[in-house]
XYZ file of C-alpha atoms in Angstrom:
118
model
C -99.272 -28.481 -47.164
C -97.782 -24.713 -46.933
C -99.510 -24.277 -43.182
C -97.770 -27.939 -42.195
C -94.169 -26.216 -43.616
C -94.867 -23.594 -41.910
C -95.638 -25.060 -38.428
C -92.460 -27.187 -39.149
C -90.616 -24.096 -39.459
C -91.688 -22.615 -36.597
C -90.859 -25.843 -34.393
C -87.475 -25.717 -36.003
C -86.786 -22.074 -35.349
C -87.915 -22.719 -31.502
C -85.757 -25.902 -31.676
C -82.645 -23.634 -32.680
C -83.169 -21.000 -30.158
C -83.544 -23.613 -27.307
C -80.427 -25.578 -28.555
C -78.258 -22.252 -29.194
C -78.764 -21.456 -25.608
C -77.916 -25.068 -24.810
C -74.757 -24.742 -26.442
C -73.559 -21.742 -24.897
C -74.265 -23.889 -21.673
C -72.015 -26.189 -23.090
C -68.645 -24.685 -22.097
C -70.338 -23.866 -18.530
C -71.212 -27.199 -18.122
C -67.728 -29.022 -19.219
C -65.992 -26.209 -16.840
C -68.325 -27.600 -13.964
C -67.725 -31.276 -14.738
C -64.295 -30.659 -14.935
C -63.878 -28.713 -11.506
C -66.290 -31.779 -10.054
C -63.953 -34.189 -11.287
C -60.795 -32.593 -10.232
C -61.976 -32.254 -6.455
C -63.057 -35.538 -6.563
C -59.888 -36.658 -7.266
C -58.473 -34.644 -4.308
C -61.502 -35.927 -2.063
C -60.186 -39.767 -2.644
C -56.416 -39.066 -1.606
C -57.693 -37.303 1.009
C -59.903 -40.370 2.544
C -57.273 -42.618 1.737
C -55.065 -40.410 4.030
C -57.713 -40.458 6.674
C -58.252 -44.367 6.524
C -54.899 -44.912 6.660
C -53.608 -42.683 9.554
C -57.164 -41.812 11.653
C -59.579 -44.644 10.606
C -62.269 -43.494 13.353
C -62.191 -39.776 11.975
C -65.217 -38.170 11.557
C -63.812 -36.831 8.357
C -64.034 -39.795 6.785
C -67.913 -39.252 6.377
C -67.607 -35.614 5.351
C -65.325 -36.965 2.463
C -67.750 -39.401 1.190
C -70.939 -37.012 1.655
C -69.205 -34.823 -0.266
C -67.535 -37.323 -2.998
C -71.385 -38.519 -3.211
C -72.496 -35.230 -4.016
C -69.984 -34.824 -6.444
C -69.975 -37.665 -8.202
C -73.906 -36.311 -8.676
C -72.927 -33.321 -10.094
C -70.774 -35.208 -12.703
C -73.313 -37.480 -13.957
C -75.829 -34.772 -14.190
C -73.453 -32.862 -16.692
C -72.986 -36.012 -18.438
C -76.393 -36.275 -18.686
C -77.435 -33.002 -19.993
C -74.619 -32.976 -22.251
C -75.987 -36.311 -23.748
C -78.999 -34.545 -24.110
C -77.720 -31.611 -26.127
C -76.135 -34.126 -28.582
C -79.427 -36.047 -29.233
C -81.040 -32.645 -29.424
C -78.911 -31.645 -31.840
C -79.151 -34.756 -34.079
C -83.058 -34.192 -33.872
C -82.554 -30.624 -35.110
C -80.381 -31.932 -38.041
C -82.939 -34.489 -38.781
C -85.585 -31.946 -38.527
C -84.007 -29.790 -41.039
C -83.370 -32.374 -43.268
C -86.776 -33.450 -43.160
C -88.055 -29.540 -44.109
C -85.801 -29.847 -46.723
C -86.923 -33.016 -48.433
C -90.546 -31.643 -47.990
C -89.936 -28.264 -49.630
C -88.094 -30.005 -52.715
C -90.890 -32.685 -53.238
C -93.503 -30.343 -54.430
C -91.007 -28.958 -56.773
C -89.857 -32.414 -58.148
C -93.325 -33.452 -58.719
C -94.095 -30.047 -60.499
C -91.096 -31.139 -62.836
C -91.847 -34.769 -63.326
C -95.450 -33.723 -64.289
C -93.766 -30.936 -66.778
C -91.540 -33.726 -68.043
C -94.309 -36.211 -69.071
C -96.648 -33.274 -70.736
C -93.792 -32.605 -72.640
C -93.557 -36.217 -73.863
Protein backbone atom coordinates (compact mmCIF):
# COMPACT_ATOMS: atom_id res chain seq x y z
CA UNK A 1 0.00 0.00 0.00
CA UNK A 2 2.74 2.48 0.95
CA UNK A 3 4.75 1.52 -2.11
CA UNK A 4 1.72 2.24 -4.30
CA UNK A 5 1.44 5.67 -2.73
CA UNK A 6 5.15 6.29 -3.28
CA UNK A 7 4.84 5.28 -6.93
CA UNK A 8 1.86 7.57 -7.34
CA UNK A 9 3.79 10.39 -5.64
CA UNK A 10 6.68 9.91 -8.07
CA UNK A 11 4.36 9.93 -11.06
CA UNK A 12 2.66 13.09 -9.85
CA UNK A 13 6.02 14.78 -9.25
CA UNK A 14 7.11 13.89 -12.78
CA UNK A 15 3.82 15.15 -14.20
CA UNK A 16 4.12 18.38 -12.21
CA UNK A 17 7.65 18.93 -13.53
CA UNK A 18 6.52 18.41 -17.11
CA UNK A 19 3.44 20.53 -16.55
CA UNK A 20 5.39 23.44 -15.02
CA UNK A 21 7.68 23.50 -18.04
CA UNK A 22 4.63 23.26 -20.28
CA UNK A 23 3.00 26.26 -18.58
CA UNK A 24 6.13 28.34 -19.12
CA UNK A 25 5.88 27.49 -22.80
CA UNK A 26 2.17 28.37 -22.90
CA UNK A 27 2.92 32.10 -22.92
CA UNK A 28 5.35 31.71 -25.80
CA UNK A 29 2.85 29.51 -27.56
CA UNK A 30 0.11 32.12 -27.26
CA UNK A 31 2.49 34.78 -28.62
CA UNK A 32 3.43 32.60 -31.60
CA UNK A 33 -0.23 31.84 -32.32
CA UNK A 34 -1.19 35.53 -32.09
CA UNK A 35 1.62 36.58 -34.40
CA UNK A 36 0.64 33.90 -36.92
CA UNK A 37 -3.02 35.00 -36.78
CA UNK A 38 -1.98 38.62 -37.37
CA UNK A 39 0.16 37.59 -40.35
CA UNK A 40 -2.76 35.57 -41.73
CA UNK A 41 -4.96 38.67 -41.67
CA UNK A 42 -2.32 40.71 -43.52
CA UNK A 43 -1.73 37.99 -46.12
CA UNK A 44 -5.44 37.58 -46.80
CA UNK A 45 -5.71 41.31 -47.55
CA UNK A 46 -2.64 41.18 -49.79
CA UNK A 47 -3.99 38.18 -51.66
CA UNK A 48 -7.37 39.85 -52.14
CA UNK A 49 -5.65 42.90 -53.65
CA UNK A 50 -3.63 40.68 -55.94
CA UNK A 51 -6.76 38.84 -57.11
CA UNK A 52 -8.45 42.16 -57.78
CA UNK A 53 -5.62 43.99 -59.58
CA UNK A 54 -3.29 41.25 -60.86
CA UNK A 55 -5.28 38.01 -61.09
CA UNK A 56 -2.48 36.14 -62.89
CA UNK A 57 0.31 37.19 -60.54
CA UNK A 58 2.58 34.39 -59.26
CA UNK A 59 2.52 36.17 -55.88
CA UNK A 60 -0.99 34.77 -55.33
CA UNK A 61 0.49 31.27 -55.11
CA UNK A 62 3.19 32.48 -52.73
CA UNK A 63 0.58 34.13 -50.47
CA UNK A 64 -1.54 30.97 -50.55
CA UNK A 65 1.43 28.79 -49.57
CA UNK A 66 2.35 31.14 -46.72
CA UNK A 67 -1.26 31.18 -45.54
CA UNK A 68 -1.31 27.40 -45.48
CA UNK A 69 1.84 27.27 -43.32
CA UNK A 70 0.58 29.94 -40.95
CA UNK A 71 -2.80 28.23 -40.55
CA UNK A 72 -0.98 24.99 -39.77
CA UNK A 73 1.08 26.82 -37.13
CA UNK A 74 -2.07 28.23 -35.52
CA UNK A 75 -3.67 24.78 -35.53
CA UNK A 76 -0.62 23.21 -33.88
CA UNK A 77 -0.52 25.92 -31.21
CA UNK A 78 -4.20 25.39 -30.42
CA UNK A 79 -3.74 21.63 -30.21
CA UNK A 80 -0.82 22.03 -27.82
CA UNK A 81 -2.84 24.46 -25.70
CA UNK A 82 -5.73 21.98 -25.54
CA UNK A 83 -3.31 19.20 -24.61
CA UNK A 84 -1.86 21.41 -21.90
CA UNK A 85 -5.30 22.04 -20.41
CA UNK A 86 -6.10 18.31 -20.50
CA UNK A 87 -2.77 17.62 -18.80
CA UNK A 88 -3.62 20.11 -16.06
CA UNK A 89 -6.98 18.41 -15.47
CA UNK A 90 -5.35 14.98 -15.28
CA UNK A 91 -2.81 16.27 -12.80
CA UNK A 92 -5.54 17.72 -10.60
CA UNK A 93 -7.48 14.45 -10.65
CA UNK A 94 -4.28 12.53 -9.79
CA UNK A 95 -3.74 14.84 -6.82
CA UNK A 96 -7.29 14.24 -5.63
CA UNK A 97 -6.85 10.50 -6.04
CA UNK A 98 -3.63 10.64 -4.04
CA UNK A 99 -5.35 12.57 -1.24
CA UNK A 100 -8.19 10.06 -1.14
CA UNK A 101 -5.78 7.14 -0.95
CA UNK A 102 -3.95 8.79 1.94
CA UNK A 103 -7.21 9.61 3.74
CA UNK A 104 -8.80 6.16 3.26
CA UNK A 105 -6.45 4.28 5.63
CA UNK A 106 -6.88 7.03 8.22
CA UNK A 107 -10.68 6.84 7.94
CA UNK A 108 -10.60 3.06 8.23
CA UNK A 109 -8.44 3.28 11.36
CA UNK A 110 -10.82 5.83 12.90
CA UNK A 111 -13.81 3.66 12.06
CA UNK A 112 -12.15 0.62 13.67
CA UNK A 113 -11.32 2.68 16.76
CA UNK A 114 -14.90 3.95 16.97
CA UNK A 115 -16.29 0.44 16.64
CA UNK A 116 -13.96 -0.88 19.34
CA UNK A 117 -15.01 1.92 21.65
CA UNK A 118 -18.69 0.93 21.42
